[in-house]
PDB file of C-alpha atoms in Angstrom:
ATOM      1  CA  GLN A 286      13.833  -8.269  -8.424  1.00  0.00           C
ATOM      2  CA  LYS A 287      12.525  -4.723  -8.248  1.00  0.00           C
ATOM      3  CA  GLU A 288      13.016  -3.294  -4.797  1.00  0.00           C
ATOM      4  CA  VAL A 289      12.206  -0.319  -2.659  1.00  0.00           C
ATOM      5  CA  GLU A 290      14.474   0.189   0.320  1.00  0.00           C
ATOM      6  CA  GLN A 291      13.824   2.163   3.474  1.00  0.00           C
ATOM      7  CA  ASN A 292      15.576   2.302   6.820  1.00  0.00           C
ATOM      8  CA  SER A 293      13.311   0.515   9.266  1.00  0.00           C
ATOM      9  CA  GLY A 294      14.132   2.909  12.091  1.00  0.00           C
ATOM     10  CA  PRO A 295      12.916   3.772  14.556  1.00  0.00           C
ATOM     11  CA  LEU A 296      13.639   7.358  13.725  1.00  0.00           C
ATOM     12  CA  SER A 297      13.219   9.429  16.853  1.00  0.00           C
ATOM     13  CA  VAL A 298      12.833  13.209  16.736  1.00  0.00           C
ATOM     14  CA  PRO A 299      11.692  15.752  19.322  1.00  0.00           C
ATOM     15  CA  GLU A 300       8.479  17.678  18.844  1.00  0.00           C
ATOM     16  CA  GLY A 301       8.962  20.647  16.527  1.00  0.00           C
ATOM     17  CA  ALA A 302      11.967  19.168  14.727  1.00  0.00           C
ATOM     18  CA  ILE A 303      12.246  18.158  11.081  1.00  0.00           C
ATOM     19  CA  ALA A 304      11.918  14.445  10.358  1.00  0.00           C
ATOM     20  CA  SER A 305      13.642  13.182   7.217  1.00  0.00           C
ATOM     21  CA  LEU A 306      12.576   9.865   5.735  1.00  0.00           C
ATOM     22  CA  ASN A 307      14.443   8.319   2.848  1.00  0.00           C
ATOM     23  CA  CYS A 308      13.727   5.742   0.172  1.00  0.00           C
ATOM     24  CA  THR A 309      15.677   4.277  -2.746  1.00  0.00           C
ATOM     25  CA  TYR A 310      14.281   2.238  -5.603  1.00  0.00           C
ATOM     26  CA  SER A 311      15.863  -0.080  -8.113  1.00  0.00           C
ATOM     27  CA  ASP A 312      13.745   0.298 -11.269  1.00  0.00           C
ATOM     28  CA  ARG A 313      14.904   3.291 -13.311  1.00  0.00           C
ATOM     29  CA  GLY A 314      11.673   3.168 -15.301  1.00  0.00           C
ATOM     30  CA  SER A 315       9.496   3.985 -12.303  1.00  0.00           C
ATOM     31  CA  GLN A 316       7.596   7.207 -12.796  1.00  0.00           C
ATOM     32  CA  SER A 317       5.218   7.610  -9.872  1.00  0.00           C
ATOM     33  CA  PHE A 318       6.209   7.749  -6.229  1.00  0.00           C
ATOM     34  CA  PHE A 319       3.991   7.717  -3.190  1.00  0.00           C
ATOM     35  CA  TRP A 320       4.278   8.209   0.544  1.00  0.00           C
ATOM     36  CA  TYR A 321       1.775   6.535   2.835  1.00  0.00           C
ATOM     37  CA  ARG A 322       1.414   6.843   6.585  1.00  0.00           C
ATOM     38  CA  GLN A 323       0.261   3.855   8.610  1.00  0.00           C
ATOM     39  CA  TYR A 324      -0.706   4.065  12.243  1.00  0.00           C
ATOM     40  CA  SER A 325      -0.443   0.907  14.302  1.00  0.00           C
ATOM     41  CA  GLY A 326      -3.408  -1.355  13.604  1.00  0.00           C
ATOM     42  CA  LYS A 327      -4.673   0.818  10.762  1.00  0.00           C
ATOM     43  CA  SER A 328      -4.417   0.750   6.988  1.00  0.00           C
ATOM     44  CA  PRO A 329      -2.044   2.930   4.934  1.00  0.00           C
ATOM     45  CA  GLU A 330      -3.190   6.485   4.285  1.00  0.00           C
ATOM     46  CA  LEU A 331      -1.901   8.436   1.290  1.00  0.00           C
ATOM     47  CA  ILE A 332       0.121  11.502   2.251  1.00  0.00           C
ATOM     48  CA  MET A 333       1.652  12.614  -1.022  1.00  0.00           C
ATOM     49  CA  PHE A 334       2.594  11.577  -4.508  1.00  0.00           C
ATOM     50  CA  ILE A 335       5.328  12.971  -6.718  1.00  0.00           C
ATOM     51  CA  TYR A 336       6.361  12.239 -10.287  1.00  0.00           C
ATOM     52  CA  SER A 337       8.636  15.099 -11.305  1.00  0.00           C
ATOM     53  CA  ASN A 338      12.186  15.707 -10.177  1.00  0.00           C
ATOM     54  CA  GLY A 339      12.445  18.295  -7.440  1.00  0.00           C
ATOM     55  CA  ASP A 340      10.348  19.183  -4.441  1.00  0.00           C
ATOM     56  CA  LYS A 341       6.633  19.093  -3.826  1.00  0.00           C
ATOM     57  CA  GLU A 342       5.209  20.736  -0.744  1.00  0.00           C
ATOM     58  CA  ASP A 343       1.889  20.134   0.991  1.00  0.00           C
ATOM     59  CA  GLY A 344       1.511  21.794   4.351  1.00  0.00           C
ATOM     60  CA  ARG A 345       4.151  20.461   6.717  1.00  0.00           C
ATOM     61  CA  PHE A 346       5.153  17.737   4.267  1.00  0.00           C
ATOM     62  CA  THR A 347       7.684  18.011   1.442  1.00  0.00           C
ATOM     63  CA  ALA A 348       8.424  15.180  -0.953  1.00  0.00           C
ATOM     64  CA  GLN A 349      11.692  15.243  -2.856  1.00  0.00           C
ATOM     65  CA  LEU A 350      12.500  13.196  -5.932  1.00  0.00           C
ATOM     66  CA  ASN A 351      15.830  12.628  -7.647  1.00  0.00           C
ATOM     67  CA  LYS A 352      15.397  10.175 -10.501  1.00  0.00           C
ATOM     68  CA  ALA A 353      19.074  10.194 -11.438  1.00  0.00           C
ATOM     69  CA  SER A 354      19.941   8.951  -7.961  1.00  0.00           C
ATOM     70  CA  GLN A 355      16.770   6.840  -7.716  1.00  0.00           C
ATOM     71  CA  TYR A 356      16.008   8.492  -4.434  1.00  0.00           C
ATOM     72  CA  VAL A 357      12.811   9.774  -2.846  1.00  0.00           C
ATOM     73  CA  SER A 358      12.495  11.495   0.492  1.00  0.00           C
ATOM     74  CA  LEU A 359       9.805  12.890   2.746  1.00  0.00           C
ATOM     75  CA  LEU A 360      10.436  15.806   5.086  1.00  0.00           C
ATOM     76  CA  ILE A 361       8.047  16.529   7.914  1.00  0.00           C
ATOM     77  CA  ARG A 362       8.477  20.001   9.379  1.00  0.00           C
ATOM     78  CA  ASP A 363       7.392  20.945  12.884  1.00  0.00           C
ATOM     79  CA  SER A 364       6.938  17.274  13.772  1.00  0.00           C
ATOM     80  CA  GLN A 365       4.085  16.495  16.144  1.00  0.00           C
ATOM     81  CA  PRO A 366       3.505  13.458  18.374  1.00  0.00           C
ATOM     82  CA  SER A 367       0.541  12.656  16.115  1.00  0.00           C
ATOM     83  CA  ASP A 368       3.040  12.118  13.286  1.00  0.00           C
ATOM     84  CA  SER A 369       4.342   9.032  15.102  1.00  0.00           C
ATOM     85  CA  ALA A 370       3.600   6.214  12.669  1.00  0.00           C
ATOM     86  CA  THR A 371       5.189   4.000  10.041  1.00  0.00           C
ATOM     87  CA  TYR A 372       5.845   5.725   6.733  1.00  0.00           C
ATOM     88  CA  LEU A 373       5.721   3.614   3.602  1.00  0.00           C
ATOM     89  CA  CYS A 374       7.386   4.546   0.339  1.00  0.00           C
ATOM     90  CA  ALA A 375       5.759   3.074  -2.781  1.00  0.00           C
ATOM     91  CA  VAL A 376       6.808   3.086  -6.404  1.00  0.00           C
ATOM     92  CA  ASN A 377       4.900   2.110  -9.503  1.00  0.00           C
ATOM     93  CA  SER A 378       6.043  -0.872 -11.520  1.00  0.00           C
ATOM     94  CA  PRO A 379       6.263   0.343 -15.121  1.00  0.00           C
ATOM     95  CA  THR A 380       7.066  -3.049 -16.610  1.00  0.00           C
ATOM     96  CA  GLN A 381       3.751  -4.428 -15.501  1.00  0.00           C
ATOM     97  CA  ALA A 382       0.333  -3.434 -16.750  1.00  0.00           C
ATOM     98  CA  GLY A 383      -1.970  -1.742 -14.354  1.00  0.00           C
ATOM     99  CA  THR A 384      -1.319   0.163 -11.196  1.00  0.00           C
ATOM    100  CA  ALA A 385       0.637  -2.289  -9.052  1.00  0.00           C
ATOM    101  CA  LEU A 386       2.831  -0.614  -6.461  1.00  0.00           C
ATOM    102  CA  ILE A 387       6.003  -1.903  -4.893  1.00  0.00           C
ATOM    103  CA  PHE A 388       6.279  -0.926  -1.254  1.00  0.00           C
ATOM    104  CA  GLY A 389       9.240  -0.526   1.014  1.00  0.00           C
ATOM    105  CA  LYS A 390       8.949  -2.095   4.451  1.00  0.00           C
ATOM    106  CA  GLY A 391       8.497   1.279   6.046  1.00  0.00           C
ATOM    107  CA  THR A 392      10.279   3.569   8.478  1.00  0.00           C
ATOM    108  CA  THR A 393       8.879   3.916  11.977  1.00  0.00           C
ATOM    109  CA  LEU A 394       8.871   7.508  13.179  1.00  0.00           C
ATOM    110  CA  SER A 395       8.582   8.417  16.852  1.00  0.00           C
ATOM    111  CA  VAL A 396       8.025  12.054  17.812  1.00  0.00           C
ATOM    112  CA  SER A 397       8.542  12.791  21.486  1.00  0.00           C
ATOM    113  CA  SER A 398       6.832  15.668  23.266  1.00  0.00           C
TER     114      SER A 398
ATOM    115  CA  LYS B  82     -17.529  10.339  -1.128  1.00  0.00           C
ATOM    116  CA  ALA B  83     -17.384   7.052   0.738  1.00  0.00           C
ATOM    117  CA  GLY B  84     -14.022   5.339   0.991  1.00  0.00           C
ATOM    118  CA  VAL B  85     -12.985   1.789   0.277  1.00  0.00           C
ATOM    119  CA  THR B  86     -14.845  -0.740   2.389  1.00  0.00           C
ATOM    120  CA  GLN B  87     -13.789  -4.259   3.264  1.00  0.00           C
ATOM    121  CA  THR B  88     -15.666  -7.071   4.928  1.00  0.00           C
ATOM    122  CA  PRO B  89     -15.272  -8.802   7.221  1.00  0.00           C
ATOM    123  CA  ARG B  90     -12.834  -6.825   9.353  1.00  0.00           C
ATOM    124  CA  TYR B  91     -11.660  -9.850  11.322  1.00  0.00           C
ATOM    125  CA  LEU B  92     -11.617 -13.558  10.588  1.00  0.00           C
ATOM    126  CA  ILE B  93     -10.369 -16.594  12.451  1.00  0.00           C
ATOM    127  CA  LYS B  94      -9.991 -19.800  10.486  1.00  0.00           C
ATOM    128  CA  THR B  95      -8.221 -23.120  10.893  1.00  0.00           C
ATOM    129  CA  ARG B  96      -5.668 -24.695   8.630  1.00  0.00           C
ATOM    130  CA  GLY B  97      -7.121 -26.295   5.528  1.00  0.00           C
ATOM    131  CA  GLN B  98     -10.202 -24.112   5.426  1.00  0.00           C
ATOM    132  CA  GLN B  99     -10.900 -21.541   2.758  1.00  0.00           C
ATOM    133  CA  VAL B 100     -11.870 -17.905   3.111  1.00  0.00           C
ATOM    134  CA  THR B 101     -13.447 -15.192   0.956  1.00  0.00           C
ATOM    135  CA  LEU B 102     -12.816 -11.509   1.536  1.00  0.00           C
ATOM    136  CA  SER B 103     -14.796  -8.693  -0.027  1.00  0.00           C
ATOM    137  CA  CYS B 104     -13.896  -5.181  -1.142  1.00  0.00           C
ATOM    138  CA  SER B 105     -16.010  -2.311  -2.429  1.00  0.00           C
ATOM    139  CA  PRO B 106     -13.974   0.424  -4.127  1.00  0.00           C
ATOM    140  CA  ILE B 107     -14.511   4.156  -4.046  1.00  0.00           C
ATOM    141  CA  SER B 108     -17.411   5.103  -6.296  1.00  0.00           C
ATOM    142  CA  GLY B 109     -16.153   5.595  -9.845  1.00  0.00           C
ATOM    143  CA  HIS B 110     -12.946   3.636  -9.318  1.00  0.00           C
ATOM    144  CA  ARG B 111     -12.604   0.670 -11.640  1.00  0.00           C
ATOM    145  CA  SER B 112      -9.319  -0.787 -10.448  1.00  0.00           C
ATOM    146  CA  VAL B 113      -9.056  -2.890  -7.319  1.00  0.00           C
ATOM    147  CA  SER B 114      -5.740  -4.222  -6.021  1.00  0.00           C
ATOM    148  CA  TRP B 115      -5.153  -6.636  -3.186  1.00  0.00           C
ATOM    149  CA  TYR B 116      -2.140  -6.697  -0.881  1.00  0.00           C
ATOM    150  CA  GLN B 117      -0.989  -8.914   1.945  1.00  0.00           C
ATOM    151  CA  GLN B 118       0.772  -7.269   4.877  1.00  0.00           C
ATOM    152  CA  THR B 119       2.815  -9.206   7.414  1.00  0.00           C
ATOM    153  CA  PRO B 120       5.380  -7.937   9.934  1.00  0.00           C
ATOM    154  CA  GLY B 121       8.198  -9.792   8.226  1.00  0.00           C
ATOM    155  CA  GLN B 122       7.461  -9.192   4.562  1.00  0.00           C
ATOM    156  CA  GLY B 123       5.691  -5.859   4.633  1.00  0.00           C
ATOM    157  CA  LEU B 124       3.116  -5.024   1.980  1.00  0.00           C
ATOM    158  CA  GLN B 125       3.139  -7.458  -0.905  1.00  0.00           C
ATOM    159  CA  PHE B 126       1.062  -7.184  -4.057  1.00  0.00           C
ATOM    160  CA  LEU B 127      -1.332 -10.053  -4.727  1.00  0.00           C
ATOM    161  CA  PHE B 128      -3.271  -9.047  -7.842  1.00  0.00           C
ATOM    162  CA  GLU B 129      -5.175  -6.268  -9.541  1.00  0.00           C
ATOM    163  CA  TYR B 130      -8.528  -6.319 -11.287  1.00  0.00           C
ATOM    164  CA  PHE B 131      -9.803  -3.804 -13.787  1.00  0.00           C
ATOM    165  CA  SER B 132     -13.134  -4.062 -15.589  1.00  0.00           C
ATOM    166  CA  GLU B 133     -13.638  -7.616 -14.310  1.00  0.00           C
ATOM    167  CA  THR B 134     -10.273  -8.784 -15.691  1.00  0.00           C
ATOM    168  CA  GLN B 135      -7.136  -9.622 -13.798  1.00  0.00           C
ATOM    169  CA  ARG B 136      -4.640  -7.077 -15.099  1.00  0.00           C
ATOM    170  CA  ASN B 137      -1.666  -7.899 -12.935  1.00  0.00           C
ATOM    171  CA  LYS B 138      -0.555 -10.619 -10.576  1.00  0.00           C
ATOM    172  CA  GLY B 139       2.057 -10.832  -7.869  1.00  0.00           C
ATOM    173  CA  ASN B 140       4.161 -13.782  -6.852  1.00  0.00           C
ATOM    174  CA  PHE B 141       1.720 -15.777  -4.757  1.00  0.00           C
ATOM    175  CA  PRO B 142       0.633 -19.425  -5.093  1.00  0.00           C
ATOM    176  CA  GLY B 143      -2.512 -20.396  -6.931  1.00  0.00           C
ATOM    177  CA  ARG B 144      -4.336 -20.843  -3.618  1.00  0.00           C
ATOM    178  CA  PHE B 145      -4.845 -17.083  -3.780  1.00  0.00           C
ATOM    179  CA  SER B 146      -7.420 -16.037  -6.325  1.00  0.00           C
ATOM    180  CA  GLY B 147      -9.774 -13.186  -6.946  1.00  0.00           C
ATOM    181  CA  ARG B 148     -12.490 -11.807  -9.112  1.00  0.00           C
ATOM    182  CA  GLN B 149     -14.233  -8.558  -9.863  1.00  0.00           C
ATOM    183  CA  PHE B 150     -17.883  -7.943 -10.553  1.00  0.00           C
ATOM    184  CA  SER B 151     -19.513  -5.556 -12.988  1.00  0.00           C
ATOM    185  CA  ASN B 152     -20.060  -2.998 -10.216  1.00  0.00           C
ATOM    186  CA  SER B 153     -16.271  -3.066  -9.539  1.00  0.00           C
ATOM    187  CA  ARG B 154     -16.662  -4.838  -6.216  1.00  0.00           C
ATOM    188  CA  SER B 155     -13.998  -7.484  -5.765  1.00  0.00           C
ATOM    189  CA  GLU B 156     -13.509 -10.640  -3.792  1.00  0.00           C
ATOM    190  CA  MET B 157     -10.399 -12.593  -3.022  1.00  0.00           C
ATOM    191  CA  ASN B 158     -10.332 -16.225  -2.013  1.00  0.00           C
ATOM    192  CA  VAL B 159      -7.685 -18.210  -0.222  1.00  0.00           C
ATOM    193  CA  SER B 160      -8.075 -21.965  -0.295  1.00  0.00           C
ATOM    194  CA  THR B 161      -6.399 -24.572   1.887  1.00  0.00           C
ATOM    195  CA  LEU B 162      -5.309 -22.046   4.470  1.00  0.00           C
ATOM    196  CA  GLU B 163      -1.853 -22.303   6.000  1.00  0.00           C
ATOM    197  CA  LEU B 164      -0.561 -20.776   9.225  1.00  0.00           C
ATOM    198  CA  GLY B 165       1.594 -18.426   7.155  1.00  0.00           C
ATOM    199  CA  ASP B 166      -1.491 -16.903   5.569  1.00  0.00           C
ATOM    200  CA  SER B 167      -2.208 -15.044   8.791  1.00  0.00           C
ATOM    201  CA  ALA B 168      -1.936 -11.420   7.785  1.00  0.00           C
ATOM    202  CA  LEU B 169      -3.704  -8.156   7.183  1.00  0.00           C
ATOM    203  CA  TYR B 170      -5.296  -8.238   3.732  1.00  0.00           C
ATOM    204  CA  LEU B 171      -5.679  -4.828   2.205  1.00  0.00           C
ATOM    205  CA  CYS B 172      -7.715  -3.757  -0.738  1.00  0.00           C
ATOM    206  CA  ALA B 173      -6.924  -0.559  -2.625  1.00  0.00           C
ATOM    207  CA  SER B 174      -8.885   1.178  -5.347  1.00  0.00           C
ATOM    208  CA  SER B 175      -7.694   3.571  -8.020  1.00  0.00           C
ATOM    209  CA  GLY B 176      -8.849   5.195 -11.212  1.00  0.00           C
ATOM    210  CA  GLY B 177     -10.835   8.100  -9.893  1.00  0.00           C
ATOM    211  CA  THR B 178     -10.479  11.802 -10.672  1.00  0.00           C
ATOM    212  CA  SER B 179      -8.366  12.778  -7.715  1.00  0.00           C
ATOM    213  CA  GLY B 180      -5.873  14.630  -9.869  1.00  0.00           C
ATOM    214  CA  GLY B 181      -2.994  12.392  -8.921  1.00  0.00           C
ATOM    215  CA  PRO B 182      -1.215   9.916 -11.135  1.00  0.00           C
ATOM    216  CA  SER B 183      -3.593   7.323 -12.502  1.00  0.00           C
ATOM    217  CA  GLY B 184      -2.078   4.713 -10.234  1.00  0.00           C
ATOM    218  CA  THR B 185      -2.835   6.529  -6.980  1.00  0.00           C
ATOM    219  CA  GLN B 186      -4.247   3.905  -4.668  1.00  0.00           C
ATOM    220  CA  TYR B 187      -6.536   4.401  -1.706  1.00  0.00           C
ATOM    221  CA  PHE B 188      -6.695   1.664   0.876  1.00  0.00           C
ATOM    222  CA  GLY B 189      -9.578   0.150   2.749  1.00  0.00           C
ATOM    223  CA  PRO B 190      -9.393  -0.682   6.465  1.00  0.00           C
ATOM    224  CA  GLY B 191      -8.243  -4.234   5.799  1.00  0.00           C
ATOM    225  CA  THR B 192      -9.300  -7.689   6.907  1.00  0.00           C
ATOM    226  CA  ARG B 193      -7.264  -9.244   9.705  1.00  0.00           C
ATOM    227  CA  LEU B 194      -7.059 -12.990   9.029  1.00  0.00           C
ATOM    228  CA  THR B 195      -5.812 -15.340  11.713  1.00  0.00           C
ATOM    229  CA  VAL B 196      -5.197 -18.969  10.806  1.00  0.00           C
ATOM    230  CA  LEU B 197      -5.005 -21.397  13.727  1.00  0.00           C
TER     231      LEU B 197
END
């Protein structure tokens, strides 16, 4: 059973702090990794993707990938109350044809002003 | 470029009925995937269609089925509805030229299905 694990949270951080969200996956063959943000009552919105070991930065967001440890993380710098949402980690399933993604159950982030 | 659209946005059905949900992908995208999201199970993959063919299937009973048309629009059908089918059904399209990995999926707003 291929799995993606995330701490459900809630993760609470004050405004302006760095929020660190973590994800582990079980399939060593996975090659593409995605972070989605989902506001309550809305659909998931793509924030970032990463497929090479190391860091990838986009504005206030940094994705980090360590394939040896099967670990993906998302850092949010200068957290804002508008960042309060559930963050979903998703991993591709290389043993299946197509573009199916396996999702973690998400980490709820709460940013207090 | 318009995003993924799904209709209807909300549905209320009773047990035993059937339902059909529709999804129109982003223009140029040929892959459409369907997911079920519930508070307890999170996002679970139902199936994926590419060029009118089912390319991948998740672990759901045969009551869940789908199809894709030549214009890449997709429908999913759930027959003999059960209370446990109440969920948010999400459609995602991929295969455009966004520059990301080929599997990058973009979600529609979802259809909220309530089974009474």
